[in-house]
């Protein structure tokens, strides 16, 4: 399948500048930059400082919005929908898709009951749905908001063959390691690791001091693809990253062998993983976060994006910026990686309500309501950055905006859903199998290549 070819042409070369922006922004938070006084109530509710967009009255209408989010992420997004209801009078029902978003939505569409608006977590699915004529282009008002508030790179990601279909209202920086400051202090660690070698050494020191070093959410295969992508981008470089994302090189390539071998240096040591490999495979993403900041012997580190703060805030007593701090994913090669992800809002019905919601989601008003809840980054460059819930997130968001179009988008999200976005199949399952047996690098490569060839060839 090559339906994402036009999207690949929008990829900018990730530079040392982008990595340096992220590293610089996180230096303060990693080395003692606590949450600033009063930042938690800068805009803690659902109100915004003003109205930047005019919406139609939709009294008596009911909309359905589908997305993958559950728990704290769903609750936070509900605040955005509540604000939309307040302004338009429309009732909005949230429909959870489960992890297999494309399969869930395809069944709904083919059954004649699509939701009005859906959030797609994969670029590949956006292109697949556009090719099937399942998406409705952005209306004039929604496109105007998108053009005003988002950089060209993010607009390109929501377009297919020059037609704008989506709004990337929610983004993620997926190159972050969160850590328990008490565990670091107990182990006598005063500096956060900057390289992979230092990261492994830090993990060993933590383990020797009695803390499970790294919490891995291996029950959710997407977390493992994020591990791989960060290692691969830093080690193999952006050109190889783009080639593998397009399947222009095979997963049996030596660069993939190198990345898997690097991951095996961590995944192959049970004593460095919370619960060992078996425990990691039984741990879903939310638990991987909570077990790093709760319990008698919490894990010291957990890898994932900025959205980790939503789980910390909702499910633990840890304070972001004090008990929970963050540093950039360690450099395996010359530079730390900068991998971004995001969820694109699209209309599946040609209705006034669907277009109104997309218009709102593309506005600074919606971005500020959502940001105030925590656990989200917005690529909306015009929003008030002070609305973020804490200083840690504020700095990460600033780095994302300052990087402009200098990023690499999540590789698995660019792939056909059958390979990069399906629970229990493709890359998700292959990397779970590799976590179970990290010594079989060649076997993992063969499985990955077989599944990739099948999925990319299907299009």
XYZ file of C-alpha atoms in Angstrom:
459
model
C 0.000 0.000 0.000
C 1.393 3.392 -1.060
C -1.536 5.622 -0.188
C 0.570 7.771 2.108
C 3.123 8.746 -0.533
C 2.130 12.409 -0.653
C 2.380 12.649 3.102
C 5.946 11.382 3.053
C 6.955 14.254 0.816
C 6.012 16.654 3.624
C 8.605 15.211 5.998
C 11.258 17.746 6.915
C 14.725 16.697 7.855
C 14.927 16.389 11.613
C 17.866 18.541 12.675
C 20.143 18.942 15.624
C 18.357 22.271 16.141
C 15.027 20.571 16.871
C 16.665 18.122 19.255
C 18.525 20.962 20.940
C 15.307 22.937 21.379
C 13.718 19.998 23.152
C 16.763 19.258 25.268
C 17.099 22.901 26.236
C 13.440 23.212 27.140
C 13.646 20.160 29.386
C 16.895 21.076 31.105
C 15.096 23.296 33.596
C 12.514 20.653 34.450
C 15.097 17.880 34.738
C 17.404 19.849 36.982
C 15.052 21.359 39.490
C 12.650 23.630 37.590
C 9.566 22.989 39.673
C 6.071 23.940 38.649
C 5.732 27.703 38.900
C 3.526 29.068 41.624
C -0.012 29.447 40.460
C 0.408 27.721 37.136
C -2.086 25.033 38.036
C -4.874 27.582 38.169
C -3.805 29.692 35.215
C -6.777 28.380 33.252
C -7.831 25.326 35.170
C -11.448 25.141 34.077
C -13.169 25.067 30.733
C -13.436 28.817 30.190
C -11.158 30.627 27.775
C -10.006 34.189 27.836
C -12.192 35.170 24.867
C -14.038 33.978 21.807
C -11.926 33.786 18.676
C -14.396 31.908 16.484
C -18.106 32.257 15.685
C -20.131 29.047 15.670
C -23.678 28.404 14.411
C -26.615 27.654 16.672
C -27.312 23.923 16.566
C -30.067 23.531 19.168
C -31.804 20.174 18.923
C -28.977 18.507 17.010
C -26.983 15.556 18.336
C -23.484 14.710 17.146
C -21.349 11.631 17.629
C -17.581 11.928 18.029
C -15.399 8.811 17.957
C -11.864 8.539 19.315
C -9.562 6.032 20.971
C -9.277 7.837 24.323
C -10.397 6.388 27.633
C -9.998 7.393 31.267
C -8.360 10.738 31.947
C -7.788 11.502 28.253
C -11.482 11.025 27.488
C -12.523 13.101 30.489
C -10.264 15.948 29.434
C -11.606 15.916 25.872
C -15.146 15.919 27.231
C -14.456 19.413 28.610
C -13.843 20.554 25.020
C -17.104 18.991 23.873
C -18.940 20.620 26.789
C -17.679 24.021 25.668
C -18.872 23.294 22.115
C -22.314 22.363 23.471
C -22.409 25.550 25.551
C -21.732 27.680 22.486
C -23.899 25.876 19.917
C -26.609 24.055 21.836
C -25.744 20.757 20.140
C -25.523 17.622 22.238
C -22.390 15.575 21.655
C -22.003 11.863 22.367
C -18.495 10.434 22.714
C -18.004 6.974 21.180
C -14.850 5.053 22.186
C -13.334 3.150 19.270
C -11.010 0.781 21.112
C -7.441 0.355 19.907
C -8.488 -0.819 16.417
C -9.828 2.572 15.350
C -9.764 1.914 11.609
C -11.612 -1.400 11.919
C -14.225 0.096 14.249
C -14.887 3.071 11.983
C -14.885 1.025 8.772
C -17.629 -1.173 10.204
C -19.664 1.869 11.213
C -19.249 3.530 7.812
C -20.029 0.409 5.814
C -23.048 -0.178 8.043
C -24.385 3.274 7.225
C -23.942 4.639 10.757
C -20.717 6.630 10.847
C -20.088 9.127 13.637
C -20.187 12.774 12.582
C -16.546 13.361 13.503
C -13.741 10.931 14.256
C -10.157 11.266 15.430
C -7.759 9.108 13.433
C -4.474 8.224 15.160
C -2.724 7.129 11.964
C -1.809 9.128 8.846
C -2.098 5.918 6.865
C -5.756 5.566 7.890
C -6.466 9.171 6.863
C -5.212 8.389 3.345
C -6.986 5.042 3.243
C -10.324 6.623 4.202
C -9.838 9.511 1.755
C -9.194 7.055 -1.084
C -12.432 5.268 -0.198
C -14.288 8.616 -0.326
C -15.283 8.249 3.311
C -14.044 11.690 4.390
C -15.631 15.093 3.864
C -13.290 18.010 3.032
C -12.938 20.850 5.514
C -15.519 23.580 4.987
C -14.506 27.197 4.436
C -14.723 28.187 8.117
C -12.799 25.154 9.372
C -10.128 25.612 6.706
C -9.767 29.291 7.592
C -9.146 28.413 11.238
C -6.679 25.691 10.229
C -4.769 28.006 7.883
C -4.532 30.699 10.561
C -3.534 28.532 13.514
C -1.382 25.662 12.190
C 1.971 25.524 10.425
C 2.264 24.136 6.906
C 3.720 20.851 8.128
C 0.704 20.038 10.288
C -1.718 21.151 7.568
C 0.069 18.906 5.071
C -0.370 15.952 7.399
C -4.153 16.491 7.303
C -4.315 16.743 3.504
C -4.522 14.174 0.720
C -3.709 15.097 -2.890
C -4.019 18.785 -2.056
C -7.438 18.464 -0.399
C -7.640 19.404 3.285
C -9.567 16.803 5.257
C -8.283 16.955 8.806
C -7.290 19.097 11.751
C -4.435 17.912 13.980
C -6.025 19.228 17.162
C -3.971 16.948 19.414
C -0.261 16.267 19.084
C 2.295 14.365 21.100
C 6.012 14.556 21.716
C 6.961 10.882 21.882
C 10.609 11.335 22.799
C 10.433 11.691 26.577
C 11.547 9.723 29.638
C 9.619 10.517 32.830
C 11.276 9.764 36.150
C 10.490 9.474 39.833
C 12.680 12.065 41.567
C 12.567 10.234 44.912
C 13.932 7.060 43.285
C 16.753 9.008 41.639
C 17.626 10.710 44.915
C 17.580 7.414 46.830
C 20.018 5.933 44.309
C 22.274 8.985 44.519
C 21.686 9.988 40.888
C 22.141 13.729 40.398
C 22.220 13.984 36.586
C 19.834 12.587 34.005
C 21.339 10.449 31.221
C 21.952 12.009 27.829
C 23.133 8.948 25.870
C 21.872 5.382 25.585
C 24.990 4.112 27.349
C 24.366 6.505 30.236
C 20.686 5.492 30.270
C 21.570 1.813 30.700
C 24.086 2.706 33.404
C 21.465 4.785 35.211
C 18.985 1.920 34.981
C 21.525 -0.476 36.474
C 22.292 1.936 39.333
C 18.591 2.246 40.114
C 18.127 -1.512 40.016
C 21.112 -2.059 42.310
C 19.595 0.462 44.723
C 16.363 -1.536 44.906
C 14.105 0.289 42.445
C 12.589 -1.368 39.375
C 14.413 0.747 36.816
C 12.086 1.009 33.816
C 8.342 0.518 33.549
C 7.293 -0.755 30.102
C 3.676 -0.907 28.912
C 4.190 -3.900 26.654
C 0.566 -5.054 26.699
C -0.124 -2.130 24.380
C 1.956 -2.791 21.278
C 2.016 0.854 20.236
C 4.289 1.719 23.148
C 6.850 -0.762 21.796
C 6.726 0.781 18.325
C 7.524 4.117 19.975
C 10.566 2.597 21.691
C 11.775 1.247 18.354
C 11.184 4.493 16.448
C 13.169 6.623 18.876
C 16.119 4.229 18.877
C 15.968 3.839 15.094
C 15.719 7.567 14.309
C 18.640 8.444 16.567
C 20.811 5.528 15.462
C 20.007 5.149 11.755
C 19.191 8.790 10.978
C 16.269 10.580 9.325
C 16.869 9.382 5.759
C 16.761 5.724 6.755
C 13.756 6.481 8.970
C 11.842 7.864 5.994
C 12.861 4.925 3.823
C 11.702 2.358 6.369
C 8.472 4.285 6.942
C 7.724 4.001 3.193
C 8.970 0.395 3.095
C 11.589 1.446 0.555
C 14.026 -0.619 2.593
C 13.131 -3.919 4.198
C 12.846 -4.713 7.872
C 15.667 -7.187 7.286
C 17.968 -4.215 6.629
C 21.092 -4.067 8.864
C 19.866 -0.760 10.320
C 16.849 -2.557 11.804
C 19.144 -5.249 13.202
C 21.180 -2.544 14.916
C 18.105 -0.912 16.452
C 16.637 -4.178 17.717
C 20.013 -5.169 19.135
C 20.145 -1.841 20.965
C 16.661 -2.368 22.416
C 17.703 -5.861 23.496
C 20.354 -4.278 25.724
C 17.455 -3.085 27.886
C 14.650 -5.512 27.121
C 16.951 -8.505 27.543
C 17.665 -7.720 31.204
C 14.759 -8.763 33.388
C 16.230 -7.034 36.419
C 15.953 -3.648 34.692
C 12.248 -3.994 33.830
C 9.414 -3.624 36.327
C 8.093 -7.179 36.641
C 10.633 -8.434 34.128
C 9.700 -9.173 30.527
C 6.564 -11.080 31.555
C 5.446 -8.219 33.763
C 6.074 -5.727 30.985
C 3.983 -7.767 28.536
C 1.123 -7.841 31.061
C 1.271 -4.083 31.702
C -0.977 -1.696 29.780
C 0.091 1.888 29.199
C -1.875 3.543 32.067
C -0.472 1.046 34.576
C 3.052 1.593 33.241
C 2.680 5.218 34.349
C 1.010 4.662 37.698
C 3.489 2.003 38.801
C 6.274 4.545 38.293
C 4.717 6.979 40.767
C 2.742 4.868 43.251
C 3.309 1.921 45.586
C 6.003 1.025 48.079
C 8.674 0.384 45.421
C 7.693 2.398 42.349
C 9.576 2.038 39.102
C 12.039 4.853 38.552
C 11.469 5.637 34.865
C 8.746 5.290 32.260
C 9.026 6.137 28.572
C 6.224 7.798 26.645
C 4.923 11.104 25.373
C 3.779 14.301 27.007
C 0.331 12.705 27.517
C 1.827 10.826 30.470
C 0.959 13.895 32.552
C -2.758 13.135 32.180
C -2.267 9.792 33.921
C 0.054 11.232 36.552
C -2.441 13.981 37.390
C -5.504 11.723 37.366
C -4.214 8.497 38.874
C -1.372 9.379 41.250
C -0.572 11.913 43.956
C 2.713 12.832 42.273
C 3.166 16.460 41.276
C 4.483 17.053 37.774
C 7.624 19.162 37.971
C 8.423 18.078 41.538
C 7.807 14.351 42.071
C 7.677 13.568 38.360
C 10.211 15.131 36.013
C 11.275 14.464 32.457
C 14.299 14.346 30.177
C 14.707 13.799 26.411
C 14.986 10.285 25.035
C 18.712 9.491 25.207
C 20.840 9.797 22.094
C 21.736 6.439 20.587
C 23.534 8.098 17.694
C 24.723 11.688 17.416
C 21.492 13.367 18.528
C 18.465 12.700 20.666
C 15.446 11.846 18.491
C 12.353 14.023 18.027
C 9.378 11.793 17.181
C 5.928 13.332 17.056
C 2.480 11.820 16.893
C -1.016 13.179 16.744
C -4.719 12.635 16.265
C -6.439 14.186 13.264
C -10.106 15.179 13.454
C -12.102 14.433 10.298
C -15.743 14.674 9.241
C -17.463 11.439 8.231
C -20.843 13.124 7.649
C -21.556 16.095 5.411
C -23.435 18.109 8.019
C -23.410 21.594 9.501
C -22.721 20.145 12.950
C -19.668 18.160 11.828
C -18.143 21.186 10.115
C -18.900 23.399 13.112
C -17.099 21.009 15.422
C -14.065 20.877 13.108
C -14.072 24.683 13.010
C -14.087 24.779 16.800
C -11.351 22.151 17.100
C -9.149 24.191 14.751
C -9.608 27.341 16.856
C -7.463 28.701 19.662
C -10.534 28.548 21.919
C -10.747 24.754 21.798
C -6.964 24.380 22.070
C -6.889 26.471 25.241
C -9.796 24.626 26.871
C -8.106 21.307 26.164
C -4.619 22.437 27.185
C -5.929 23.684 30.517
C -6.896 20.126 31.478
C -3.373 18.729 31.165
C -2.008 15.707 29.322
C -2.102 17.217 25.846
C 0.034 19.197 23.426
C -1.507 21.293 20.670
C 0.246 22.173 17.393
C -1.935 25.321 17.393
C 0.758 27.992 17.152
C -1.570 30.900 17.969
C -2.980 29.597 21.256
C -2.060 31.134 24.609
C 0.745 28.914 25.918
C 0.050 30.022 29.515
C -3.110 27.897 29.518
C -1.094 24.696 29.899
C -1.604 23.182 33.312
C 2.033 23.049 34.423
C 5.424 24.458 33.512
C 6.778 21.081 32.360
C 4.091 20.737 29.696
C 4.440 24.406 28.805
C 8.132 23.939 28.021
C 7.514 20.765 25.998
C 4.783 22.547 24.022
C 7.039 25.514 23.358
C 9.726 23.186 22.010
C 7.168 21.592 19.668
C 6.015 24.961 18.319
C 9.577 26.345 18.070
C 10.654 23.280 16.078
C 8.201 24.319 13.354
C 8.147 21.580 10.729
C 11.416 20.003 11.943
C 10.059 16.694 13.211
C 9.540 13.092 12.218
C 6.017 11.718 12.520
C 5.415 8.411 14.249
C 6.543 5.686 11.815
C 3.901 3.097 12.691
C 1.180 5.730 12.251
C 2.379 6.298 8.698
C 2.098 2.602 7.867
C -0.998 0.742 6.659
C -3.179 0.014 9.684
C -2.785 -3.731 9.163
C 0.916 -3.349 9.932
C 1.288 -0.337 12.193
C -2.048 0.132 13.920
C -3.783 -3.140 14.759
C -3.787 -4.738 18.174
C -2.467 -8.298 18.151
C -1.131 -8.079 14.601
C 1.685 -6.669 12.502
C 4.366 -4.552 14.103
C 2.566 -4.373 17.456
C 2.505 -8.158 17.827
C 5.972 -8.683 16.342
C 7.570 -6.303 18.837
C 5.669 -7.922 21.698
C 7.120 -11.234 20.584
C 10.542 -9.612 20.471
C 10.127 -8.241 23.999
C 9.341 -11.794 25.066
C 12.515 -13.082 23.372
C 14.982 -10.231 22.724
C 17.756 -12.634 21.747
C 16.012 -13.507 18.461
C 16.811 -10.378 16.462
C 16.883 -12.181 13.117
C 13.554 -13.892 13.785
C 11.953 -10.576 14.717
C 13.240 -9.007 11.510
C 11.812 -11.824 9.413
C 8.377 -11.504 11.050
C 8.367 -7.720 10.691
C 9.336 -7.886 7.021
C 6.736 -10.562 6.205
C 3.952 -8.548 7.838
C 5.114 -5.260 6.317
C 5.350 -6.703 2.815
C 1.835 -8.105 3.087
C 0.312 -4.862 4.432
C 2.083 -2.449 2.076
C 1.422 -4.704 -0.893
C -2.293 -4.869 -0.121
C -2.765 -1.271 -1.254
